[in-house]
Amino acid sequence: MRSDQIKKGPDRAPARAMLRATGMTGEQIEQPMIAVVNTWSDVTPCNMHLRDLAEHVKAGIRAAGGTPVEFGSIVVTDGISMGSEGMKCSLMSREIVADSIEMVTRGHCLDGVVALVGCDKTIPAGAMALARLDIPGMVIYGGSIMPGELKGIPITIQDVFEAVGAHAAGKIDEAELTEVEKNACPGAGACGGQFTANTMALALTTLGLSPMGVNDIPAVHPDKAGAVFACGERVVEQVREGQSARDMISIQSLRNAATVTTATAGSTNSVLHLLAIAREAGVDFDIDEFDEISRRTPIIGDLKPAGKYMAPDMFDAGGTPLVIDKLIKAGLVSDTPTVTGRSLFEECAEVNERPGQAVILDFDQALASRGG
């Protein structure tokens, strides 16, 4: 194991002494040591629940015979910083998060990584760090926020932005704007449309760096805790199997990720993030790929901001497996490895599509014949 460098042999007694000071037993020191990277912060709803999720991840690691080693990183939230000087920090924060994951994991010779992420730049940052390190690991998205409600109508952060415009145009007064503001975001989770966070969560699942279906589960859903517990178990298995991040990141899996983001009318930020992940993994993936993919990929996801539905609606409809299954049947994606040990096609072999759902459409009902 990589961690043997810091814990094996008589000369490592000082390091073991310090590990014992953290509460580790001799048995725990001997086990695979798994980084649990926590981008928790109470500056944003996107990440404010990750401290709780981390406990379930760590419990899963322990149950599988590993030793979790938790440390924190940062988050800068676009939804708060947009329109201010703070927005200059947003994209740069991606590099800081990736660097911090790499530095602590490499600096302590840890055997694997689980990156818990939320607001949008933390998601590609986790993938970039895994690609650099090329060790066992996965990225777990904390999940989407649920919609708010005003006068019996579901509303989201998008409605707040639109209300700002309506107020500026004199269509609503400040009291009405405040009512929208107070009711749009009911609790934990990232912005619920197919904005950058949900787009990249979908992309990383398709890329193979997140277990199928886990990122789909909304932040406050009761199934989230059990799902991330299983992720903790799986990363220990990855260490024992020798599966590493670059096993998943290939030209084929990157094309798959770009195809899925196109099919769901996802954020154009996925272009710069997927290119960055490819570069860290040493894969020659060019920006021209996105144009070629968009020309052959219809939009089948009726998701906000352009469409009607939110990420929790997609989860209820059948989630990422449903989207990929439709693309598989159309011959638009390739079979590639995933962190679960099963292939992408195997993961999508059993799709639970909710009868009558209108979130993910068949190709003959596509909203557009090609992406943007």
Tab-separated table of C-alpha atoms in Angstrom:
chain	number	residue	atom	x	y	z
A	1	MET	CA	0.000	0.000	0.000
A	2	ARG	CA	1.073	3.579	-0.622
A	3	SER	CA	0.592	4.342	3.059
A	4	ASP	CA	3.261	1.787	3.985
A	5	GLN	CA	5.738	4.577	3.228
A	6	ILE	CA	4.617	6.426	6.356
A	7	LYS	CA	3.790	3.546	8.686
A	8	LYS	CA	5.943	0.455	8.052
A	9	GLY	CA	9.187	-0.367	9.813
A	10	PRO	CA	11.039	0.770	12.951
A	11	ASP	CA	12.066	4.092	11.409
A	12	ARG	CA	8.402	5.078	10.999
A	13	ALA	CA	7.741	4.922	14.747
A	14	PRO	CA	7.548	8.749	15.035
A	15	ALA	CA	4.893	8.878	12.300
A	16	ARG	CA	2.947	6.068	13.956
A	17	ALA	CA	3.176	7.881	17.277
A	18	MET	CA	1.531	10.924	15.723
A	19	LEU	CA	-1.155	8.785	14.098
A	20	ARG	CA	-1.873	7.176	17.474
A	21	ALA	CA	-2.283	10.660	18.908
A	22	THR	CA	-5.228	11.193	16.520
A	23	GLY	CA	-6.954	8.190	18.084
A	24	MET	CA	-5.871	5.470	15.665
A	25	THR	CA	-5.119	2.022	17.019
A	26	GLY	CA	-2.317	-0.170	15.755
A	27	GLU	CA	-4.850	-2.170	13.749
A	28	GLN	CA	-6.271	0.959	12.130
A	29	ILE	CA	-2.798	2.146	11.180
A	30	GLU	CA	-2.209	-1.168	9.398
A	31	GLN	CA	-5.375	-0.843	7.294
A	32	PRO	CA	-5.775	1.017	3.978
A	33	MET	CA	-5.870	4.728	4.763
A	34	ILE	CA	-8.562	6.554	2.813
A	35	ALA	CA	-8.723	10.323	2.412
A	36	VAL	CA	-12.197	11.716	3.015
A	37	VAL	CA	-12.039	15.175	1.489
A	38	ASN	CA	-14.783	17.345	2.898
A	39	THR	CA	-15.649	20.627	1.184
A	40	TRP	CA	-18.170	21.340	3.945
A	41	SER	CA	-18.997	24.972	4.619
A	42	ASP	CA	-21.936	26.841	6.081
A	43	VAL	CA	-21.373	29.706	3.643
A	44	THR	CA	-23.633	27.934	1.134
A	45	PRO	CA	-26.522	25.441	1.144
A	46	CYS	CA	-24.685	23.466	-1.540
A	47	ASN	CA	-22.111	22.128	0.930
A	48	MET	CA	-23.596	22.685	4.369
A	49	HIS	CA	-24.713	19.057	4.814
A	50	LEU	CA	-21.445	17.427	3.782
A	51	ARG	CA	-20.171	17.142	7.349
A	52	ASP	CA	-23.044	14.761	8.087
A	53	LEU	CA	-22.513	12.799	4.866
A	54	ALA	CA	-18.819	12.450	5.690
A	55	GLU	CA	-19.699	10.502	8.834
A	56	HIS	CA	-21.597	7.947	6.747
A	57	VAL	CA	-18.732	7.676	4.259
A	58	LYS	CA	-16.281	7.099	7.107
A	59	ALA	CA	-18.543	4.465	8.629
A	60	GLY	CA	-18.575	2.636	5.299
A	61	ILE	CA	-14.787	2.773	5.069
A	62	ARG	CA	-14.456	1.333	8.574
A	63	ALA	CA	-17.018	-1.390	7.841
A	64	ALA	CA	-14.933	-2.516	4.856
A	65	GLY	CA	-11.713	-2.661	6.872
A	66	GLY	CA	-10.252	0.718	6.005
A	67	THR	CA	-9.233	3.738	8.048
A	68	PRO	CA	-10.732	7.105	7.080
A	69	VAL	CA	-8.551	10.208	7.249
A	70	GLU	CA	-10.728	13.298	6.930
A	71	PHE	CA	-9.550	16.756	5.932
A	72	GLY	CA	-11.206	19.862	4.574
A	73	SER	CA	-11.015	22.037	1.508
A	74	ILE	CA	-12.756	25.225	0.403
A	75	VAL	CA	-15.764	26.287	-1.646
A	76	VAL	CA	-16.659	29.526	-3.425
A	77	THR	CA	-20.302	29.659	-4.456
A	78	ASP	CA	-21.252	31.326	-7.722
A	79	GLY	CA	-24.828	31.864	-6.579
A	80	ILE	CA	-23.582	34.191	-3.856
A	81	SER	CA	-20.479	35.677	-5.493
A	82	MET	CA	-21.970	36.458	-8.931
A	83	GLY	CA	-22.222	40.165	-9.641
A	84	SER	CA	-19.552	41.015	-7.098
A	85	GLU	CA	-15.771	41.152	-6.957
A	86	GLY	CA	-15.976	37.688	-5.407
A	87	MET	CA	-16.810	36.140	-8.768
A	88	LYS	CA	-13.152	36.549	-9.715
A	89	CYS	CA	-12.422	33.856	-7.138
A	90	SER	CA	-14.817	31.228	-8.437
A	91	LEU	CA	-12.875	29.460	-11.173
A	92	MET	CA	-9.586	29.932	-9.325
A	93	SER	CA	-11.102	28.080	-6.384
A	94	ARG	CA	-11.278	24.958	-8.559
A	95	GLU	CA	-7.497	24.889	-8.755
A	96	ILE	CA	-7.114	25.475	-5.013
A	97	VAL	CA	-9.475	22.609	-4.196
A	98	ALA	CA	-7.695	20.267	-6.620
A	99	ASP	CA	-4.296	21.324	-5.284
A	100	SER	CA	-5.333	20.843	-1.655
A	101	ILE	CA	-6.665	17.341	-2.301
A	102	GLU	CA	-3.489	16.402	-4.133
A	103	MET	CA	-1.158	17.921	-1.551
A	104	VAL	CA	-2.663	16.269	1.523
A	105	THR	CA	-3.201	12.907	-0.163
A	106	ARG	CA	0.246	12.826	-1.731
A	107	GLY	CA	1.911	14.363	1.314
A	108	HIS	CA	0.587	11.634	3.605
A	109	CYS	CA	0.821	8.769	1.087
A	110	LEU	CA	-2.857	7.908	1.485
A	111	ASP	CA	-4.199	4.876	-0.346
A	112	GLY	CA	-7.471	6.198	-1.741
A	113	VAL	CA	-9.724	9.240	-1.898
A	114	VAL	CA	-13.400	10.004	-1.454
A	115	ALA	CA	-14.054	13.624	-2.413
A	116	LEU	CA	-17.309	15.021	-1.023
A	117	VAL	CA	-18.337	17.967	-3.166
A	118	GLY	CA	-21.232	20.364	-3.622
A	119	CYS	CA	-21.117	23.749	-5.311
A	120	ASP	CA	-19.998	23.544	-8.859
A	121	LYS	CA	-16.228	24.172	-8.914
A	122	THR	CA	-15.600	21.577	-6.209
A	123	ILE	CA	-16.957	18.824	-8.478
A	124	PRO	CA	-14.431	19.073	-11.330
A	125	ALA	CA	-11.755	19.869	-8.749
A	126	GLY	CA	-12.279	16.474	-7.133
A	127	ALA	CA	-11.992	14.757	-10.507
A	128	MET	CA	-8.897	16.745	-11.447
A	129	ALA	CA	-7.171	15.752	-8.217
A	130	LEU	CA	-8.008	12.082	-8.742
A	131	ALA	CA	-6.673	12.278	-12.288
A	132	ARG	CA	-3.405	13.779	-11.056
A	133	LEU	CA	-2.973	11.276	-8.256
A	134	ASP	CA	-4.169	8.275	-10.291
A	135	ILE	CA	-5.060	6.274	-7.200
A	136	PRO	CA	-8.278	4.518	-6.136
A	137	GLY	CA	-11.090	6.907	-5.369
A	138	MET	CA	-14.329	8.563	-6.334
A	139	VAL	CA	-16.173	11.870	-6.265
A	140	ILE	CA	-19.486	12.065	-4.408
A	141	TYR	CA	-21.825	14.969	-5.083
A	142	GLY	CA	-23.844	16.115	-2.078
A	143	GLY	CA	-26.968	16.375	-4.209
A	144	SER	CA	-29.501	18.874	-5.451
A	145	ILE	CA	-31.583	21.154	-3.303
A	146	MET	CA	-35.335	20.556	-3.333
A	147	PRO	CA	-37.623	23.201	-4.839
A	148	GLY	CA	-39.143	25.864	-2.657
A	149	GLU	CA	-42.789	26.806	-2.795
A	150	LEU	CA	-44.692	30.071	-3.033
A	151	LYS	CA	-48.486	30.212	-3.196
A	152	GLY	CA	-48.588	26.509	-3.957
A	153	ILE	CA	-46.181	26.774	-6.898
A	154	PRO	CA	-42.675	25.205	-6.886
A	155	ILE	CA	-39.929	27.820	-7.217
A	156	THR	CA	-36.143	27.731	-7.482
A	157	ILE	CA	-33.149	30.046	-7.400
A	158	GLN	CA	-33.867	30.688	-11.082
A	159	ASP	CA	-37.146	32.296	-10.073
A	160	VAL	CA	-35.240	34.631	-7.757
A	161	PHE	CA	-33.042	35.840	-10.605
A	162	GLU	CA	-36.119	36.323	-12.765
A	163	ALA	CA	-37.843	38.184	-9.935
A	164	VAL	CA	-34.884	40.565	-9.759
A	165	GLY	CA	-35.480	41.358	-13.420
A	166	ALA	CA	-39.211	41.746	-12.845
A	167	HIS	CA	-38.527	44.141	-9.974
A	168	ALA	CA	-36.107	46.170	-12.087
A	169	ALA	CA	-38.784	46.394	-14.793
A	170	GLY	CA	-41.359	47.579	-12.278
A	171	LYS	CA	-43.516	44.465	-12.636
A	172	ILE	CA	-43.307	43.492	-8.949
A	173	ASP	CA	-42.560	45.505	-5.828
A	174	GLU	CA	-39.829	44.881	-3.267
A	175	ALA	CA	-42.164	43.025	-0.921
A	176	GLU	CA	-43.013	40.539	-3.676
A	177	LEU	CA	-39.331	40.125	-4.515
A	178	THR	CA	-38.601	39.415	-0.851
A	179	GLU	CA	-41.291	36.719	-0.741
A	180	VAL	CA	-39.652	34.944	-3.677
A	181	GLU	CA	-36.238	35.322	-2.031
A	182	LYS	CA	-37.464	33.875	1.273
A	183	ASN	CA	-39.125	30.805	-0.225
A	184	ALA	CA	-36.940	29.679	-3.134
A	185	CYS	CA	-34.234	27.731	-1.283
A	186	PRO	CA	-35.637	25.491	1.472
A	187	GLY	CA	-32.434	23.878	2.757
A	188	ALA	CA	-29.328	21.902	1.881
A	189	GLY	CA	-28.250	21.100	-1.638
A	190	ALA	CA	-26.884	22.710	-4.783
A	191	CYS	CA	-28.978	24.741	-7.237
A	192	GLY	CA	-31.620	22.416	-8.619
A	193	GLY	CA	-31.608	23.137	-12.339
A	194	GLN	CA	-29.255	21.676	-14.909
A	195	PHE	CA	-26.754	24.344	-13.957
A	196	THR	CA	-23.054	23.583	-13.532
A	197	ALA	CA	-23.298	21.500	-10.348
A	198	ASN	CA	-25.911	19.050	-11.588
A	199	THR	CA	-24.358	19.010	-15.052
A	200	MET	CA	-20.948	18.057	-13.677
A	201	ALA	CA	-22.450	15.538	-11.248
A	202	LEU	CA	-24.073	13.846	-14.243
A	203	ALA	CA	-20.849	14.112	-16.249
A	204	LEU	CA	-18.719	12.494	-13.526
A	205	THR	CA	-21.153	9.606	-13.186
A	206	THR	CA	-20.971	9.051	-16.939
A	207	LEU	CA	-17.198	9.461	-16.845
A	208	GLY	CA	-17.089	6.630	-14.314
A	209	LEU	CA	-15.689	8.606	-11.369
A	210	SER	CA	-18.948	8.624	-9.367
A	211	PRO	CA	-21.011	5.493	-8.659
A	212	MET	CA	-24.115	5.255	-10.806
A	213	GLY	CA	-27.154	6.883	-9.226
A	214	VAL	CA	-25.514	8.294	-6.099
A	215	ASN	CA	-25.162	11.828	-7.450
A	216	ASP	CA	-28.815	11.812	-8.530
A	217	ILE	CA	-30.103	11.466	-4.966
A	218	PRO	CA	-31.156	14.892	-3.633
A	219	ALA	CA	-29.272	16.299	-0.661
A	220	VAL	CA	-32.006	15.744	1.924
A	221	HIS	CA	-33.360	12.458	0.554
A	222	PRO	CA	-33.382	9.626	3.123
A	223	ASP	CA	-31.504	7.316	0.727
A	224	LYS	CA	-28.450	9.571	0.553
A	225	ALA	CA	-26.820	8.355	3.776
A	226	GLY	CA	-26.975	4.687	2.819
A	227	ALA	CA	-25.692	5.409	-0.667
A	228	VAL	CA	-22.595	7.238	0.554
A	229	PHE	CA	-21.973	4.532	3.197
A	230	ALA	CA	-21.751	2.066	0.300
A	231	CYS	CA	-19.326	4.430	-1.439
A	232	GLY	CA	-17.074	4.268	1.604
A	233	GLU	CA	-17.126	0.481	1.422
A	234	ARG	CA	-16.420	0.494	-2.294
A	235	VAL	CA	-13.322	2.689	-2.138
A	236	VAL	CA	-11.646	0.176	0.180
A	237	GLU	CA	-12.437	-2.530	-2.378
A	238	GLN	CA	-10.907	-0.321	-5.074
A	239	VAL	CA	-7.667	-0.164	-3.099
A	240	ARG	CA	-7.572	-3.944	-2.779
A	241	GLU	CA	-8.393	-4.423	-6.464
A	242	GLY	CA	-5.873	-1.820	-7.609
A	243	GLN	CA	-8.418	0.175	-9.607
A	244	SER	CA	-7.267	3.768	-10.096
A	245	ALA	CA	-8.786	6.966	-11.454
A	246	ARG	CA	-7.187	6.921	-14.887
A	247	ASP	CA	-8.697	3.482	-15.501
A	248	MET	CA	-11.948	5.398	-15.966
A	249	ILE	CA	-10.780	8.550	-17.755
A	250	SER	CA	-10.345	7.886	-21.473
A	251	ILE	CA	-11.239	9.562	-24.741
A	252	GLN	CA	-14.326	7.332	-24.880
A	253	SER	CA	-15.542	8.174	-21.369
A	254	LEU	CA	-14.916	11.890	-21.926
A	255	ARG	CA	-16.961	11.742	-25.117
A	256	ASN	CA	-19.686	9.941	-23.188
A	257	ALA	CA	-19.695	12.693	-20.563
A	258	ALA	CA	-19.912	15.397	-23.219
A	259	THR	CA	-22.754	13.519	-24.922
A	260	VAL	CA	-24.795	13.225	-21.739
A	261	THR	CA	-24.342	16.885	-20.861
A	262	THR	CA	-25.440	17.824	-24.380
A	263	ALA	CA	-28.494	15.557	-24.259
A	264	THR	CA	-29.661	17.228	-21.047
A	265	ALA	CA	-28.921	20.797	-22.222
A	266	GLY	CA	-26.367	21.094	-19.447
A	267	SER	CA	-24.094	23.953	-18.522
A	268	THR	CA	-21.519	25.103	-21.060
A	269	ASN	CA	-19.092	25.240	-18.128
A	270	SER	CA	-18.811	21.485	-18.624
A	271	VAL	CA	-16.610	22.239	-21.636
A	272	LEU	CA	-13.863	23.910	-19.630
A	273	HIS	CA	-14.158	21.411	-16.768
A	274	LEU	CA	-14.015	18.261	-18.917
A	275	LEU	CA	-11.051	19.692	-20.826
A	276	ALA	CA	-9.274	20.315	-17.507
A	277	ILE	CA	-9.977	16.771	-16.284
A	278	ALA	CA	-8.702	15.367	-19.581
A	279	ARG	CA	-5.511	17.381	-19.332
A	280	GLU	CA	-4.839	16.183	-15.783
A	281	ALA	CA	-5.330	12.587	-16.949
A	282	GLY	CA	-3.080	13.034	-19.977
A	283	VAL	CA	-5.897	12.368	-22.463
A	284	ASP	CA	-5.900	14.244	-25.774
A	285	PHE	CA	-9.461	15.580	-25.706
A	286	ASP	CA	-9.953	18.689	-27.817
A	287	ILE	CA	-12.574	21.435	-27.630
A	288	ASP	CA	-13.657	20.580	-31.181
A	289	GLU	CA	-15.033	17.299	-29.814
A	290	PHE	CA	-17.899	19.212	-28.215
A	291	ASP	CA	-19.052	20.664	-31.522
A	292	GLU	CA	-18.964	17.272	-33.211
A	293	ILE	CA	-20.872	15.684	-30.328
A	294	SER	CA	-23.489	18.436	-30.171
A	295	ARG	CA	-24.197	18.101	-33.893
A	296	ARG	CA	-25.231	14.464	-33.500
A	297	THR	CA	-26.855	14.560	-30.051
A	298	PRO	CA	-30.480	15.662	-29.624
A	299	ILE	CA	-31.701	17.328	-26.435
A	300	ILE	CA	-33.919	14.884	-24.562
A	301	GLY	CA	-33.773	16.379	-21.049
A	302	ASP	CA	-36.532	18.887	-20.314
A	303	LEU	CA	-34.595	20.501	-17.489
A	304	LYS	CA	-34.249	24.022	-16.145
A	305	PRO	CA	-33.024	26.622	-16.954
A	306	ALA	CA	-34.260	26.064	-20.527
A	307	GLY	CA	-36.882	23.452	-19.675
A	308	LYS	CA	-39.550	22.667	-17.096
A	309	TYR	CA	-38.043	20.306	-14.550
A	310	MET	CA	-35.417	20.156	-11.811
A	311	ALA	CA	-32.792	17.602	-10.818
A	312	PRO	CA	-35.046	15.977	-8.164
A	313	ASP	CA	-37.627	15.460	-10.915
A	314	MET	CA	-35.006	13.704	-13.027
A	315	PHE	CA	-34.148	11.505	-10.050
A	316	ASP	CA	-37.806	10.553	-9.665
A	317	ALA	CA	-38.125	9.909	-13.404
A	318	GLY	CA	-35.280	7.389	-13.512
A	319	GLY	CA	-32.135	9.459	-13.126
A	320	THR	CA	-28.823	9.188	-14.908
A	321	PRO	CA	-29.319	5.503	-15.863
A	322	LEU	CA	-32.423	6.489	-17.821
A	323	VAL	CA	-30.590	9.202	-19.765
A	324	ILE	CA	-27.667	6.928	-20.579
A	325	ASP	CA	-29.927	4.008	-21.493
A	326	LYS	CA	-31.638	6.118	-24.148
A	327	LEU	CA	-28.245	7.190	-25.501
A	328	ILE	CA	-27.008	3.583	-25.509
A	329	LYS	CA	-30.009	2.505	-27.569
A	330	ALA	CA	-29.284	5.319	-30.024
A	331	GLY	CA	-25.646	4.250	-30.321
A	332	LEU	CA	-24.350	7.583	-29.036
A	333	VAL	CA	-22.210	6.369	-26.112
A	334	SER	CA	-19.537	3.689	-25.650
A	335	ASP	CA	-19.141	1.119	-22.889
A	336	THR	CA	-16.461	2.175	-20.403
A	337	PRO	CA	-15.300	1.202	-16.874
A	338	THR	CA	-16.716	2.784	-13.721
A	339	VAL	CA	-15.678	3.007	-10.078
A	340	THR	CA	-18.169	0.313	-9.097
A	341	GLY	CA	-16.187	-2.326	-10.979
A	342	ARG	CA	-19.045	-2.721	-13.445
A	343	SER	CA	-19.110	-1.138	-16.885
A	344	LEU	CA	-21.284	1.810	-17.839
A	345	PHE	CA	-23.609	-0.400	-19.867
A	346	GLU	CA	-23.885	-2.921	-17.033
A	347	GLU	CA	-24.816	-0.119	-14.645
A	348	CYS	CA	-27.633	0.943	-16.967
A	349	ALA	CA	-28.913	-2.549	-17.751
A	350	GLU	CA	-31.807	-2.210	-15.308
A	351	VAL	CA	-33.507	1.157	-15.600
A	352	ASN	CA	-36.424	2.099	-13.365
A	353	GLU	CA	-38.316	4.573	-15.514
A	354	ARG	CA	-41.339	6.065	-13.796
A	355	PRO	CA	-44.415	5.478	-15.963
A	356	GLY	CA	-45.631	8.655	-17.593
A	357	GLN	CA	-42.537	10.699	-16.739
A	358	ALA	CA	-41.928	13.670	-19.044
A	359	VAL	CA	-38.483	14.743	-17.823
A	360	ILE	CA	-36.280	12.553	-20.042
A	361	LEU	CA	-37.863	12.146	-23.456
A	362	ASP	CA	-37.606	9.553	-26.187
A	363	PHE	CA	-35.679	10.569	-29.282
A	364	ASP	CA	-38.840	11.002	-31.347
A	365	GLN	CA	-39.957	13.605	-28.790
A	366	ALA	CA	-36.609	15.427	-28.573
A	367	LEU	CA	-36.774	19.107	-27.690
A	368	ALA	CA	-34.125	19.879	-30.306
A	369	SER	CA	-32.450	17.781	-32.965
A	370	ARG	CA	-28.986	18.809	-31.780
A	371	GLY	CA	-27.238	20.467	-28.876
A	372	GLY	CA	-26.043	24.054	-28.728
